[in-house]
Amino acid sequence: MTAPDVLLQTARRGELHHTLILHGSDSRLLRATSLAIARALTCLEGTTGDGCPSCSKIDRGIHPDVTVLEVGEQRKLISVEQIRSVISEAALRPYEARRRVFIIDPADAVSAGGLNALLKTLEEPSASSMFLLLTRSPDRLLPTIRSRAQLIAIRPQVTPPGEVAAREQIPLQLARLRQSAGDLEPGEAEVLAREIVAQLASFAARRDYSALLSVAARCASLDSPVDAVSILAAILRDLAALDPEETIAPSEARTIREGLGARRLLETAEEVLKGGNRLLVNVDLRLAIEQALLTLRAR
Ligand SMILES: [Zn+2]
């Protein structure tokens, strides 16, 4: 089950905290998740969302117990008046559902006066109402609000690299690389990977040690040592595990696999990661990678 699934099941059982902060960079996903929680909380069939009258009212934005508070047109903030009207509603019994659900999107747009009013309600929550506060980052909310809520990170689901590769008709290795690029731009990661594969092929074909030194120097030149180490290790593993046809450079991948062997590539990936762990004690990254890559030598 993915995190939102767990969340929806918990909502369905009525076991959610009375105030949730849903945070994440994808604002549409936050809104969709909050509405899914509202459906799970109020569904007449007890599901996590279906076509029952309650769920379809939520879908159409007309459920009397589900209120979405947002920034009005030509305004920048959710006003204290908007919050006050919500608070007086929150004290009432729900019309038809077990609970009233208030979605504030985004919660960091609530005015200072609104926040003060809201805090009192969150301090003494009524059993029949629930608040969902949406925000890019919980840091944008007052600590006093955060401390009264349960924080839940909502991240877009990552499509398996195999699916991405098939859909976009790109090599599997490239799809995997894009997902493990860390702070690197995916394009930058691809260029780096092609350079590394070319150097490794040169080493595999001619035992050209300067190629390994170049790989180490290139990785050490990246701004983020963590990304350098994880990308290099991922490349070595993919060269060991993938069919050369699934890599970004099939003919070079074949040279590397035949010249060095899958097992040695995997061992080297491990050594690179170990070298990466030593970065915490200020080891020179270039030297650490050079040493790790020497695992590629025949014994
Ligand atoms: Zn339903």
mmCIF file of C-alpha atoms and ligand atoms in Angstrom:
data_model
loop_
_atom_site.group_PDB
_atom_site.id
_atom_site.type_symbol
_atom_site.label_atom_id
_atom_site.label_comp_id
_atom_site.label_asym_id
_atom_site.label_seq_id
_atom_site.Cartn_x
_atom_site.Cartn_y
_atom_site.Cartn_z
ATOM 1 C CA MET A 1 0.000 0.000 0.000
ATOM 2 C CA THR A 2 1.182 3.517 -0.702
ATOM 3 C CA ALA A 3 1.125 6.184 2.024
ATOM 4 C CA PRO A 4 -2.158 7.768 0.878
ATOM 5 C CA ASP A 5 -3.785 4.300 0.859
ATOM 6 C CA VAL A 6 -2.813 3.789 4.479
ATOM 7 C CA LEU A 7 -4.089 7.260 5.210
ATOM 8 C CA LEU A 8 -7.438 6.568 3.546
ATOM 9 C CA GLN A 9 -7.879 3.266 5.373
ATOM 10 C CA THR A 10 -7.174 5.047 8.651
ATOM 11 C CA ALA A 11 -9.670 7.741 7.710
ATOM 12 C CA ARG A 12 -12.262 5.112 6.818
ATOM 13 C CA ARG A 13 -11.909 3.544 10.263
ATOM 14 C CA GLY A 14 -12.349 6.990 11.840
ATOM 15 C CA GLU A 15 -8.947 6.848 13.492
ATOM 16 C CA LEU A 16 -7.329 9.994 12.132
ATOM 17 C CA HIS A 17 -6.048 12.821 14.289
ATOM 18 C CA HIS A 18 -8.494 15.761 14.326
ATOM 19 C CA THR A 19 -6.001 18.050 12.580
ATOM 20 C CA LEU A 20 -3.719 16.948 9.784
ATOM 21 C CA ILE A 21 -1.071 18.973 8.039
ATOM 22 C CA LEU A 22 -0.669 17.532 4.548
ATOM 23 C CA HIS A 23 2.544 18.859 3.099
ATOM 24 C CA GLY A 24 4.333 18.450 -0.199
ATOM 25 C CA SER A 25 5.458 20.274 -3.297
ATOM 26 C CA ASP A 26 2.576 19.182 -5.539
ATOM 27 C CA SER A 27 -0.366 21.404 -4.595
ATOM 28 C CA ARG A 28 -2.840 19.596 -6.848
ATOM 29 C CA LEU A 29 -1.897 16.286 -5.266
ATOM 30 C CA LEU A 30 -2.394 17.803 -1.801
ATOM 31 C CA ARG A 31 -5.884 18.973 -2.744
ATOM 32 C CA ALA A 32 -6.764 15.638 -4.330
ATOM 33 C CA THR A 33 -5.489 13.768 -1.252
ATOM 34 C CA SER A 34 -7.506 15.997 1.086
ATOM 35 C CA LEU A 35 -10.685 15.351 -0.909
ATOM 36 C CA ALA A 36 -9.947 11.624 -0.916
ATOM 37 C CA ILE A 37 -9.660 11.754 2.883
ATOM 38 C CA ALA A 38 -12.962 13.637 3.023
ATOM 39 C CA ARG A 39 -14.599 10.888 0.929
ATOM 40 C CA ALA A 40 -13.159 8.154 3.142
ATOM 41 C CA LEU A 41 -14.420 9.973 6.251
ATOM 42 C CA THR A 42 -17.945 10.463 5.001
ATOM 43 C CA CYS A 43 -18.617 7.638 2.506
ATOM 44 C CA LEU A 44 -22.053 6.126 3.067
ATOM 45 C CA GLU A 45 -20.827 2.709 1.946
ATOM 46 C CA GLY A 46 -17.860 2.764 4.316
ATOM 47 C CA THR A 47 -15.326 2.613 1.503
ATOM 48 C CA THR A 48 -12.365 4.881 0.859
ATOM 49 C CA GLY A 49 -14.322 6.514 -1.951
ATOM 50 C CA ASP A 50 -16.846 5.256 -4.490
ATOM 51 C CA GLY A 51 -19.871 6.527 -6.387
ATOM 52 C CA CYS A 52 -22.254 6.771 -3.417
ATOM 53 C CA PRO A 53 -24.308 9.987 -3.018
ATOM 54 C CA SER A 54 -21.880 11.321 -0.394
ATOM 55 C CA CYS A 55 -18.754 10.684 -2.470
ATOM 56 C CA SER A 56 -20.302 12.147 -5.578
ATOM 57 C CA LYS A 57 -21.369 15.286 -3.711
ATOM 58 C CA ILE A 58 -17.756 15.738 -2.649
ATOM 59 C CA ASP A 59 -16.641 15.239 -6.234
ATOM 60 C CA ARG A 60 -19.047 17.960 -7.323
ATOM 61 C CA GLY A 61 -18.007 20.259 -4.475
ATOM 62 C CA ILE A 62 -21.508 20.401 -2.931
ATOM 63 C CA HIS A 63 -21.256 18.213 0.175
ATOM 64 C CA PRO A 64 -22.671 20.258 3.080
ATOM 65 C CA ASP A 65 -20.174 18.801 5.549
ATOM 66 C CA VAL A 66 -17.071 19.298 3.450
ATOM 67 C CA THR A 67 -15.808 22.857 3.245
ATOM 68 C CA VAL A 68 -12.809 23.988 1.245
ATOM 69 C CA LEU A 69 -11.369 27.311 2.359
ATOM 70 C CA GLU A 70 -9.175 28.940 -0.225
ATOM 71 C CA VAL A 71 -7.808 32.334 -1.133
ATOM 72 C CA GLY A 72 -10.596 34.376 -2.713
ATOM 73 C CA GLU A 73 -10.195 36.035 -6.084
ATOM 74 C CA GLN A 74 -8.096 39.193 -5.995
ATOM 75 C CA ARG A 75 -6.940 38.446 -2.484
ATOM 76 C CA LYS A 76 -3.699 37.164 -1.121
ATOM 77 C CA LEU A 77 -4.841 35.749 2.157
ATOM 78 C CA ILE A 78 -7.560 33.631 3.677
ATOM 79 C CA SER A 79 -9.297 36.256 5.804
ATOM 80 C CA VAL A 80 -10.209 36.219 9.460
ATOM 81 C CA GLU A 81 -13.884 36.406 8.370
ATOM 82 C CA GLN A 82 -13.517 33.212 6.349
ATOM 83 C CA ILE A 83 -11.929 31.473 9.330
ATOM 84 C CA ARG A 84 -14.598 32.761 11.730
ATOM 85 C CA SER A 85 -17.411 31.398 9.606
ATOM 86 C CA VAL A 86 -15.665 28.026 9.511
ATOM 87 C CA ILE A 87 -15.196 28.031 13.257
ATOM 88 C CA SER A 88 -18.836 28.671 13.960
ATOM 89 C CA GLU A 89 -19.759 25.863 11.585
ATOM 90 C CA ALA A 90 -17.256 23.544 13.222
ATOM 91 C CA ALA A 91 -19.152 23.847 16.478
ATOM 92 C CA LEU A 92 -22.360 22.585 14.848
ATOM 93 C CA ARG A 93 -23.335 18.965 14.281
ATOM 94 C CA PRO A 94 -22.693 17.603 10.823
ATOM 95 C CA TYR A 95 -25.660 17.632 8.419
ATOM 96 C CA GLU A 96 -25.392 14.126 7.079
ATOM 97 C CA ALA A 97 -21.915 12.717 7.641
ATOM 98 C CA ARG A 98 -20.307 11.521 10.848
ATOM 99 C CA ARG A 99 -17.896 14.417 10.762
ATOM 100 C CA ARG A 100 -17.465 17.797 9.204
ATOM 101 C CA VAL A 101 -14.309 18.210 7.190
ATOM 102 C CA PHE A 102 -12.593 21.569 6.713
ATOM 103 C CA ILE A 103 -9.865 21.803 4.125
ATOM 104 C CA ILE A 104 -7.692 24.925 4.271
ATOM 105 C CA ASP A 105 -5.721 25.314 1.065
ATOM 106 C CA PRO A 106 -3.099 26.592 1.520
ATOM 107 C CA ALA A 107 -2.965 26.910 5.288
ATOM 108 C CA ASP A 108 0.023 29.259 5.071
ATOM 109 C CA ALA A 109 -2.251 31.816 3.379
ATOM 110 C CA VAL A 110 -4.390 32.248 6.492
ATOM 111 C CA SER A 111 -4.052 35.799 7.807
ATOM 112 C CA ALA A 112 -2.485 36.394 11.228
ATOM 113 C CA GLY A 113 -5.890 37.179 12.731
ATOM 114 C CA GLY A 114 -7.331 34.070 11.127
ATOM 115 C CA LEU A 115 -4.580 31.930 12.589
ATOM 116 C CA ASN A 116 -5.260 33.162 16.099
ATOM 117 C CA ALA A 117 -8.933 32.367 15.710
ATOM 118 C CA LEU A 118 -8.126 28.964 14.243
ATOM 119 C CA LEU A 119 -5.710 28.089 17.048
ATOM 120 C CA LYS A 120 -8.436 28.233 19.656
ATOM 121 C CA THR A 121 -10.513 25.782 17.681
ATOM 122 C CA LEU A 122 -7.601 23.425 17.189
ATOM 123 C CA GLU A 123 -6.856 23.584 20.920
ATOM 124 C CA GLU A 124 -10.312 22.363 21.795
ATOM 125 C CA PRO A 125 -11.369 20.292 18.832
ATOM 126 C CA SER A 126 -14.908 19.011 18.651
ATOM 127 C CA ALA A 127 -15.204 15.275 18.052
ATOM 128 C CA SER A 128 -17.355 15.858 15.001
ATOM 129 C CA SER A 129 -15.028 18.054 12.992
ATOM 130 C CA MET A 130 -11.711 17.581 11.327
ATOM 131 C CA PHE A 131 -9.227 20.033 9.826
ATOM 132 C CA LEU A 132 -6.951 19.334 6.904
ATOM 133 C CA LEU A 133 -4.280 22.000 6.509
ATOM 134 C CA LEU A 134 -2.467 21.938 3.187
ATOM 135 C CA THR A 135 0.929 23.535 2.705
ATOM 136 C CA ARG A 136 4.086 23.256 0.676
ATOM 137 C CA SER A 137 6.127 22.954 3.838
ATOM 138 C CA PRO A 138 5.144 22.696 7.513
ATOM 139 C CA ASP A 139 7.855 25.307 8.201
ATOM 140 C CA ARG A 140 5.433 27.838 6.763
ATOM 141 C CA LEU A 141 3.007 27.279 9.625
ATOM 142 C CA LEU A 142 3.244 28.563 13.177
ATOM 143 C CA PRO A 143 4.835 26.110 15.627
ATOM 144 C CA THR A 144 1.694 26.425 17.752
ATOM 145 C CA ILE A 145 -0.374 25.150 14.808
ATOM 146 C CA ARG A 146 2.123 22.403 13.973
ATOM 147 C CA SER A 147 2.180 21.126 17.525
ATOM 148 C CA ARG A 148 -1.586 20.572 17.455
ATOM 149 C CA ALA A 149 -1.558 18.587 14.256
ATOM 150 C CA GLN A 150 -0.249 15.389 12.783
ATOM 151 C CA LEU A 151 2.171 16.015 9.914
ATOM 152 C CA ILE A 152 1.882 13.856 6.821
ATOM 153 C CA ALA A 153 4.150 14.185 3.805
ATOM 154 C CA ILE A 154 2.360 13.671 0.490
ATOM 155 C CA ARG A 155 4.719 12.813 -2.332
ATOM 156 C CA PRO A 156 3.902 12.023 -5.919
ATOM 157 C CA GLN A 157 4.022 8.315 -6.586
ATOM 158 C CA VAL A 158 7.131 7.318 -8.423
ATOM 159 C CA THR A 159 6.409 5.374 -11.598
ATOM 160 C CA PRO A 160 8.544 2.216 -11.799
ATOM 161 C CA PRO A 161 11.496 2.902 -14.146
ATOM 162 C CA GLY A 162 10.493 -0.074 -16.312
ATOM 163 C CA GLU A 163 7.162 1.601 -17.078
ATOM 164 C CA VAL A 164 8.815 4.951 -17.785
ATOM 165 C CA ALA A 165 11.302 3.268 -20.126
ATOM 166 C CA ALA A 166 8.534 1.487 -22.047
ATOM 167 C CA ARG A 167 6.314 4.564 -22.271
ATOM 168 C CA GLU A 168 9.044 6.974 -23.348
ATOM 169 C CA GLN A 169 10.954 4.387 -25.325
ATOM 170 C CA ILE A 170 14.207 5.132 -23.559
ATOM 171 C CA PRO A 171 16.770 2.670 -22.179
ATOM 172 C CA LEU A 172 15.877 1.253 -18.769
ATOM 173 C CA GLN A 173 19.192 2.464 -17.381
ATOM 174 C CA LEU A 174 18.317 6.031 -18.346
ATOM 175 C CA ALA A 175 14.926 5.826 -16.640
ATOM 176 C CA ARG A 176 16.597 4.504 -13.490
ATOM 177 C CA LEU A 177 19.250 7.186 -13.654
ATOM 178 C CA ARG A 178 16.702 9.994 -13.879
ATOM 179 C CA GLN A 179 15.080 8.772 -10.694
ATOM 180 C CA SER A 180 18.332 8.511 -8.775
ATOM 181 C CA ALA A 181 19.817 11.787 -9.981
ATOM 182 C CA GLY A 182 19.360 13.532 -6.613
ATOM 183 C CA ASP A 183 20.089 17.244 -6.968
ATOM 184 C CA LEU A 184 21.504 16.799 -10.465
ATOM 185 C CA GLU A 185 19.377 17.782 -13.433
ATOM 186 C CA PRO A 186 18.338 14.560 -15.204
ATOM 187 C CA GLY A 187 20.104 15.793 -18.374
ATOM 188 C CA GLU A 188 23.279 16.481 -16.415
ATOM 189 C CA ALA A 189 23.111 13.024 -14.855
ATOM 190 C CA GLU A 190 22.805 11.462 -18.299
ATOM 191 C CA VAL A 191 25.858 13.326 -19.632
ATOM 192 C CA LEU A 192 27.809 12.271 -16.552
ATOM 193 C CA ALA A 193 26.705 8.657 -16.951
ATOM 194 C CA ARG A 194 27.738 8.562 -20.610
ATOM 195 C CA GLU A 195 31.185 9.911 -19.712
ATOM 196 C CA ILE A 196 31.621 7.368 -16.941
ATOM 197 C CA VAL A 197 30.516 4.474 -19.152
ATOM 198 C CA ALA A 198 32.924 5.570 -21.911
ATOM 199 C CA GLN A 199 35.834 5.721 -19.456
ATOM 200 C CA LEU A 200 34.981 2.363 -17.937
ATOM 201 C CA ALA A 201 34.825 0.842 -21.433
ATOM 202 C CA SER A 202 38.250 2.283 -22.135
ATOM 203 C CA PHE A 203 39.569 0.684 -18.960
ATOM 204 C CA ALA A 204 37.877 -2.627 -19.746
ATOM 205 C CA ALA A 205 39.339 -2.716 -23.262
ATOM 206 C CA ARG A 206 42.863 -1.504 -22.594
ATOM 207 C CA ARG A 207 43.445 -1.545 -18.832
ATOM 208 C CA ASP A 208 43.843 2.183 -19.175
ATOM 209 C CA TYR A 209 44.220 3.355 -15.554
ATOM 210 C CA SER A 210 44.045 7.016 -16.473
ATOM 211 C CA ALA A 211 40.410 6.328 -17.424
ATOM 212 C CA LEU A 212 39.656 5.377 -13.811
ATOM 213 C CA LEU A 213 41.424 8.497 -12.556
ATOM 214 C CA SER A 214 39.266 10.563 -14.921
ATOM 215 C CA VAL A 215 36.088 8.980 -13.536
ATOM 216 C CA ALA A 216 37.178 9.781 -9.985
ATOM 217 C CA ALA A 217 38.121 13.362 -10.871
ATOM 218 C CA ARG A 218 34.831 13.901 -12.740
ATOM 219 C CA CYS A 219 32.736 12.583 -9.863
ATOM 220 C CA ALA A 220 34.705 14.674 -7.358
ATOM 221 C CA SER A 221 33.997 17.790 -9.422
ATOM 222 C CA LEU A 222 30.253 17.571 -8.744
ATOM 223 C CA ASP A 223 28.756 19.963 -6.207
ATOM 224 C CA SER A 224 27.155 17.142 -4.288
ATOM 225 C CA PRO A 225 29.481 14.298 -3.192
ATOM 226 C CA VAL A 226 26.477 12.216 -2.158
ATOM 227 C CA ASP A 227 25.038 12.378 -5.676
ATOM 228 C CA ALA A 228 28.433 11.556 -7.197
ATOM 229 C CA VAL A 229 28.814 8.442 -5.099
ATOM 230 C CA SER A 230 25.264 7.213 -5.583
ATOM 231 C CA ILE A 231 25.267 7.780 -9.336
ATOM 232 C CA LEU A 232 28.596 6.037 -9.816
ATOM 233 C CA ALA A 233 27.451 3.074 -7.713
ATOM 234 C CA ALA A 234 24.150 2.923 -9.629
ATOM 235 C CA ILE A 235 25.977 2.915 -12.963
ATOM 236 C CA LEU A 236 28.287 0.087 -11.873
ATOM 237 C CA ARG A 237 25.339 -1.963 -10.640
ATOM 238 C CA ASP A 238 23.321 -1.377 -13.795
ATOM 239 C CA LEU A 239 26.305 -2.381 -15.940
ATOM 240 C CA ALA A 240 26.466 -5.600 -13.926
ATOM 241 C CA ALA A 241 22.766 -6.357 -13.829
ATOM 242 C CA LEU A 242 21.090 -5.015 -16.965
ATOM 243 C CA ASP A 243 21.117 -6.524 -20.414
ATOM 244 C CA PRO A 244 23.600 -4.317 -22.341
ATOM 245 C CA GLU A 245 20.747 -3.472 -24.731
ATOM 246 C CA GLU A 246 18.908 -1.824 -21.817
ATOM 247 C CA THR A 247 21.789 0.524 -21.046
ATOM 248 C CA ILE A 248 22.505 3.982 -22.403
ATOM 249 C CA ALA A 249 25.492 2.729 -24.451
ATOM 250 C CA PRO A 250 24.978 -0.938 -25.425
ATOM 251 C CA SER A 251 28.262 -1.543 -27.200
ATOM 252 C CA GLU A 252 30.352 0.006 -24.429
ATOM 253 C CA ALA A 253 28.276 -1.814 -21.830
ATOM 254 C CA ARG A 254 29.052 -5.094 -23.593
ATOM 255 C CA THR A 255 32.791 -4.309 -23.572
ATOM 256 C CA ILE A 256 32.635 -3.513 -19.859
ATOM 257 C CA ARG A 257 30.647 -6.610 -18.951
ATOM 258 C CA GLU A 258 32.859 -8.927 -20.971
ATOM 259 C CA GLY A 259 36.103 -7.283 -19.889
ATOM 260 C CA LEU A 260 35.399 -6.910 -16.184
ATOM 261 C CA GLY A 261 32.621 -9.324 -15.300
ATOM 262 C CA ALA A 262 29.363 -8.672 -13.470
ATOM 263 C CA ARG A 263 30.706 -9.782 -10.133
ATOM 264 C CA ARG A 264 33.619 -7.387 -10.098
ATOM 265 C CA LEU A 265 31.347 -4.540 -11.149
ATOM 266 C CA LEU A 266 29.071 -5.270 -8.203
ATOM 267 C CA GLU A 267 31.992 -5.492 -5.787
ATOM 268 C CA THR A 268 33.255 -2.150 -7.056
ATOM 269 C CA ALA A 269 29.819 -0.586 -6.578
ATOM 270 C CA GLU A 270 29.970 -1.730 -2.945
ATOM 271 C CA GLU A 271 33.436 -0.241 -2.506
ATOM 272 C CA VAL A 272 32.271 3.058 -4.000
ATOM 273 C CA LEU A 273 29.408 3.198 -1.506
ATOM 274 C CA LYS A 274 31.781 2.378 1.356
ATOM 275 C CA GLY A 275 34.056 5.184 0.172
ATOM 276 C CA GLY A 276 30.978 7.411 0.174
ATOM 277 C CA ASN A 277 30.256 6.556 3.788
ATOM 278 C CA ARG A 278 33.745 7.669 4.700
ATOM 279 C CA LEU A 279 32.962 11.122 3.305
ATOM 280 C CA LEU A 280 31.394 11.825 6.670
ATOM 281 C CA VAL A 281 34.898 11.920 8.126
ATOM 282 C CA ASN A 282 36.160 14.357 5.512
ATOM 283 C CA VAL A 283 37.956 11.917 3.289
ATOM 284 C CA ASP A 284 39.108 13.302 -0.069
ATOM 285 C CA LEU A 285 36.330 12.246 -2.453
ATOM 286 C CA ARG A 286 38.560 11.867 -5.492
ATOM 287 C CA LEU A 287 40.990 9.598 -3.630
ATOM 288 C CA ALA A 288 38.176 7.569 -2.111
ATOM 289 C CA ILE A 289 36.628 6.937 -5.537
ATOM 290 C CA GLU A 290 40.007 6.158 -7.110
ATOM 291 C CA GLN A 291 40.670 3.543 -4.460
ATOM 292 C CA ALA A 292 37.230 2.042 -4.836
ATOM 293 C CA LEU A 293 37.582 1.834 -8.609
ATOM 294 C CA LEU A 294 40.815 -0.113 -8.261
ATOM 295 C CA THR A 295 38.568 -3.015 -7.292
ATOM 296 C CA LEU A 296 38.023 -3.303 -11.055
ATOM 297 C CA ARG A 297 41.563 -4.671 -11.497
ATOM 298 C CA ALA A 298 41.900 -8.353 -12.180
ATOM 299 C CA ARG A 299 43.354 -10.278 -9.304
HETATM 300 ZN ZN ZN B 1 -18.948 6.678 -0.974
#
